[in-house]
XYZ file of C-alpha atoms in Angstrom:
279
model
C 0.000 0.000 0.000
C 1.328 3.420 -0.938
C 1.998 5.942 1.817
C 0.757 9.529 1.932
C 3.599 11.803 0.884
C 3.413 15.511 0.005
C 1.345 18.597 0.704
C 1.717 21.965 -1.026
C 1.911 25.381 0.594
C -1.687 26.372 -0.155
C -3.014 23.127 1.296
C -0.954 23.634 4.446
C -2.041 27.273 4.797
C -5.661 26.118 4.834
C -4.937 23.727 7.712
C -3.057 26.071 10.022
C -4.822 26.680 13.306
C -6.944 23.531 13.233
C -6.872 21.719 16.570
C -5.893 18.366 15.098
C -2.989 19.710 12.991
C 0.637 19.661 14.159
C 3.429 21.205 12.077
C 7.025 20.162 12.756
C 10.006 22.262 11.686
C 12.830 19.781 11.034
C 15.583 22.087 9.838
C 18.956 20.546 10.612
C 22.555 21.155 9.547
C 25.117 18.393 9.948
C 28.083 20.682 10.596
C 26.229 23.055 12.949
C 23.664 21.422 15.213
C 22.624 24.749 16.764
C 21.763 26.371 13.434
C 18.386 24.664 13.010
C 16.980 26.236 16.178
C 18.541 29.577 15.255
C 16.840 29.525 11.856
C 13.562 28.588 13.537
C 13.891 31.577 15.869
C 14.499 33.891 12.911
C 11.304 32.732 11.259
C 9.097 29.666 10.837
C 5.660 28.608 9.664
C 3.086 29.915 12.190
C 2.407 27.380 14.918
C 5.265 25.083 13.935
C 7.131 23.178 16.631
C 10.903 22.980 16.313
C 12.278 19.434 16.169
C 15.840 18.741 17.258
C 16.639 16.062 14.695
C 19.868 15.045 16.405
C 18.134 14.311 19.713
C 14.396 13.941 19.091
C 14.511 11.842 15.909
C 17.571 9.821 16.909
C 19.193 8.133 19.884
C 22.737 8.741 21.081
C 25.460 7.488 18.755
C 27.674 4.716 20.140
C 30.809 2.930 18.963
C 28.728 0.370 17.081
C 25.803 2.437 15.735
C 25.518 4.876 12.893
C 25.436 8.611 13.513
C 21.656 8.738 13.920
C 20.360 5.475 15.385
C 16.617 5.190 15.851
C 15.078 6.572 19.012
C 14.104 4.157 21.764
C 10.477 3.218 21.142
C 9.238 4.265 24.606
C 11.136 7.553 24.444
C 9.737 8.356 21.000
C 6.224 7.532 22.207
C 6.636 10.145 24.943
C 8.022 12.586 22.380
C 4.897 12.196 20.266
C 2.793 12.960 23.326
C 4.861 16.081 24.026
C 4.271 17.315 20.481
C 0.538 16.696 20.926
C 0.381 13.906 18.340
C -2.156 11.108 18.644
C -3.799 8.735 16.207
C -6.216 11.463 14.992
C -3.585 14.141 14.354
C -2.662 15.459 10.923
C 1.089 16.102 10.905
C 3.022 18.189 8.377
C 6.811 18.179 8.462
C 9.172 20.520 6.640
C 12.781 21.644 6.308
C 14.759 23.860 3.929
C 16.559 21.084 2.049
C 13.887 19.764 -0.267
C 12.582 17.349 2.346
C 15.946 15.653 2.894
C 15.666 15.993 6.683
C 11.890 16.108 7.098
C 11.660 12.756 5.337
C 13.217 11.085 8.403
C 10.387 12.388 10.607
C 7.858 11.384 7.931
C 9.247 7.837 7.769
C 9.298 7.423 11.552
C 5.738 8.727 11.910
C 4.343 6.723 8.996
C 5.272 3.529 10.814
C 2.963 4.543 13.666
C 0.000 4.847 11.225
C 0.021 8.614 11.715
C -1.395 10.830 8.972
C 1.797 12.684 8.012
C 2.947 14.541 4.922
C 6.012 16.531 3.860
C 5.702 20.138 2.690
C 6.809 20.140 -0.946
C 9.524 22.768 -1.387
C 9.727 23.260 2.370
C 10.254 26.590 4.087
C 11.881 28.221 1.017
C 8.691 27.612 -0.986
C 6.588 28.972 1.865
C 8.627 32.182 1.974
C 8.900 32.475 -1.807
C 5.118 32.411 -2.114
C 4.669 35.173 0.446
C 3.025 33.098 3.161
C 2.995 34.338 6.758
C 6.115 33.760 8.858
C 6.207 33.795 12.651
C 8.942 34.309 15.238
C 6.739 33.141 18.131
C 8.035 29.859 19.563
C 5.628 26.957 19.961
C 6.154 23.809 22.003
C 2.791 22.251 21.247
C 0.014 21.091 23.546
C 0.820 17.731 25.105
C -1.701 14.927 24.819
C -2.477 12.164 27.284
C -3.112 9.763 24.404
C -0.196 7.438 23.829
C 0.771 5.731 20.592
C 2.492 2.356 20.895
C 5.613 2.983 18.840
C 7.427 0.397 16.737
C 9.756 0.564 13.755
C 9.003 -2.490 11.593
C 10.580 -0.962 8.479
C 14.015 -0.514 10.056
C 16.674 -2.942 8.805
C 19.539 -3.828 11.120
C 23.225 -4.237 10.379
C 22.919 -7.979 11.017
C 20.187 -8.330 8.401
C 22.415 -6.517 5.876
C 25.255 -8.910 6.709
C 22.982 -11.930 6.312
C 21.793 -10.598 2.962
C 25.207 -11.323 1.438
C 24.263 -15.010 1.802
C 20.502 -14.887 1.298
C 20.344 -12.180 -1.386
C 16.855 -11.141 -0.285
C 17.134 -7.477 -1.240
C 19.092 -4.901 -3.224
C 20.666 -1.989 -1.328
C 20.160 1.510 -2.758
C 22.489 4.295 -1.576
C 21.038 7.835 -1.437
C 24.342 9.710 -1.063
C 25.947 11.856 -3.752
C 27.815 9.859 -6.377
C 31.245 11.127 -5.321
C 30.753 9.770 -1.806
C 29.306 6.522 -3.138
C 32.343 6.121 -5.401
C 34.766 6.862 -2.568
C 36.042 10.028 -4.220
C 34.999 12.382 -1.414
C 34.419 11.514 2.233
C 34.718 14.146 4.941
C 32.162 12.767 7.406
C 32.742 9.064 7.976
C 36.087 7.321 8.631
C 36.174 5.275 5.414
C 35.138 6.176 1.877
C 33.109 3.979 -0.451
C 29.849 2.058 -0.291
C 28.412 -1.234 0.900
C 29.376 -3.975 -1.594
C 26.658 -4.664 -4.153
C 24.754 -1.423 -3.541
C 23.514 0.765 -6.374
C 23.462 4.562 -6.206
C 20.458 6.863 -6.616
C 21.317 10.250 -5.033
C 18.306 11.720 -3.227
C 18.923 15.089 -4.912
C 17.891 13.465 -8.187
C 14.336 13.444 -6.836
C 14.177 17.257 -6.870
C 13.811 20.098 -9.337
C 16.207 23.052 -9.288
C 13.968 24.972 -6.843
C 14.011 22.180 -4.265
C 10.524 20.870 -5.026
C 9.864 17.284 -6.006
C 9.858 16.459 -9.686
C 6.414 15.505 -11.040
C 5.297 12.069 -9.866
C 5.096 10.779 -13.423
C 8.679 11.829 -14.140
C 9.951 10.239 -10.940
C 8.110 7.035 -11.782
C 9.881 6.806 -15.128
C 13.271 7.655 -13.656
C 12.996 5.141 -10.834
C 11.757 2.409 -13.155
C 15.082 2.708 -14.947
C 16.728 1.635 -11.661
C 14.298 -0.834 -10.147
C 13.206 -4.145 -11.618
C 10.927 -5.094 -8.724
C 9.023 -3.287 -5.974
C 8.553 -3.218 -2.225
C 10.733 -5.415 -0.033
C 13.118 -6.273 -2.872
C 14.979 -3.048 -1.979
C 16.436 -1.510 1.169
C 17.498 2.132 1.186
C 20.461 3.646 3.008
C 22.610 6.781 3.048
C 25.169 8.218 5.462
C 23.223 7.967 8.707
C 19.656 6.929 7.919
C 18.314 10.413 7.150
C 18.330 11.060 3.399
C 17.599 7.406 2.616
C 14.078 8.228 3.779
C 13.890 10.827 0.992
C 14.179 8.059 -1.593
C 11.410 6.131 0.180
C 9.281 9.289 0.128
C 9.978 9.928 -3.560
C 9.126 6.366 -4.520
C 5.765 6.427 -2.768
C 5.027 9.799 -4.362
C 5.876 8.228 -7.719
C 3.445 5.382 -7.097
C 6.055 2.739 -6.249
C 5.932 0.933 -2.910
C 8.975 1.378 -0.664
C 9.400 1.309 3.113
C 12.583 -0.322 4.373
C 15.660 1.634 5.483
C 18.988 0.416 6.834
C 19.178 3.063 9.529
C 22.828 2.504 10.483
C 23.770 3.181 6.868
C 27.325 3.973 5.781
C 28.287 5.549 9.117
C 27.657 2.228 10.870
C 29.079 0.103 8.066
C 32.311 2.094 7.974
C 32.744 1.481 11.711
C 32.345 -2.226 10.997
C 35.088 -1.978 8.407
C 37.326 -0.115 10.848
C 36.897 -2.886 13.420
C 37.676 -5.520 10.802
C 40.853 -3.672 9.806
C 41.928 -3.387 13.447
C 41.434 -7.122 13.969
C 43.330 -8.173 10.836
């Protein structure tokens, strides 16, 4: 079954202020973790709640995880309550990177059967179209309703290892081609990609203005890469963030996709470092 994906600025504007609508500002910058909140303070969509991606959409990194491991299920359930999200809530998530960051929130919420969509074009589109911008902070209205959180679409490192023997799925890497090819790596300790993976950079899902390409165009482009659908593919990236953008784009294009290797290259490169140290 295809997932709900995008909402445009006019559709979102019509929803603002409704009691069952929660808007999450997911702006995040890998090299400056404080910048997202600073940008939110400068201006955001009215009523939006700032989301600290590094802490509220991820657990603490360890020696054996990727850079953004999934949140503990009980902790994330409490986070949803804090944001005021229950099973009847409409959630809209946005960023300023074409959905690259917001897609992680979308993917995590979709698994809880929450009605969630990503703002196409994000905050830049909102501003470009002259929509209202607020500087008033919002922390949301907490709810007593609790969602039982689980992450059935998350693929573990061990399952990826086992796949070398079972060949149950094809890995698809969402990073830029230079990182995939090992030509440029300034984040993780080793350059390259997981053996056997193919590369579809998430930026290829977007037009020049940061909006998604038309669904029909994306369908054609992705069909050039994929020979099957659904669970035949697992998506990854550097730390389990932008891989979700490919999952989002596929569902928007009418192609089923759900599964993400959350540890991604940042976890796999640690595995390689351990193997090198033991050899």
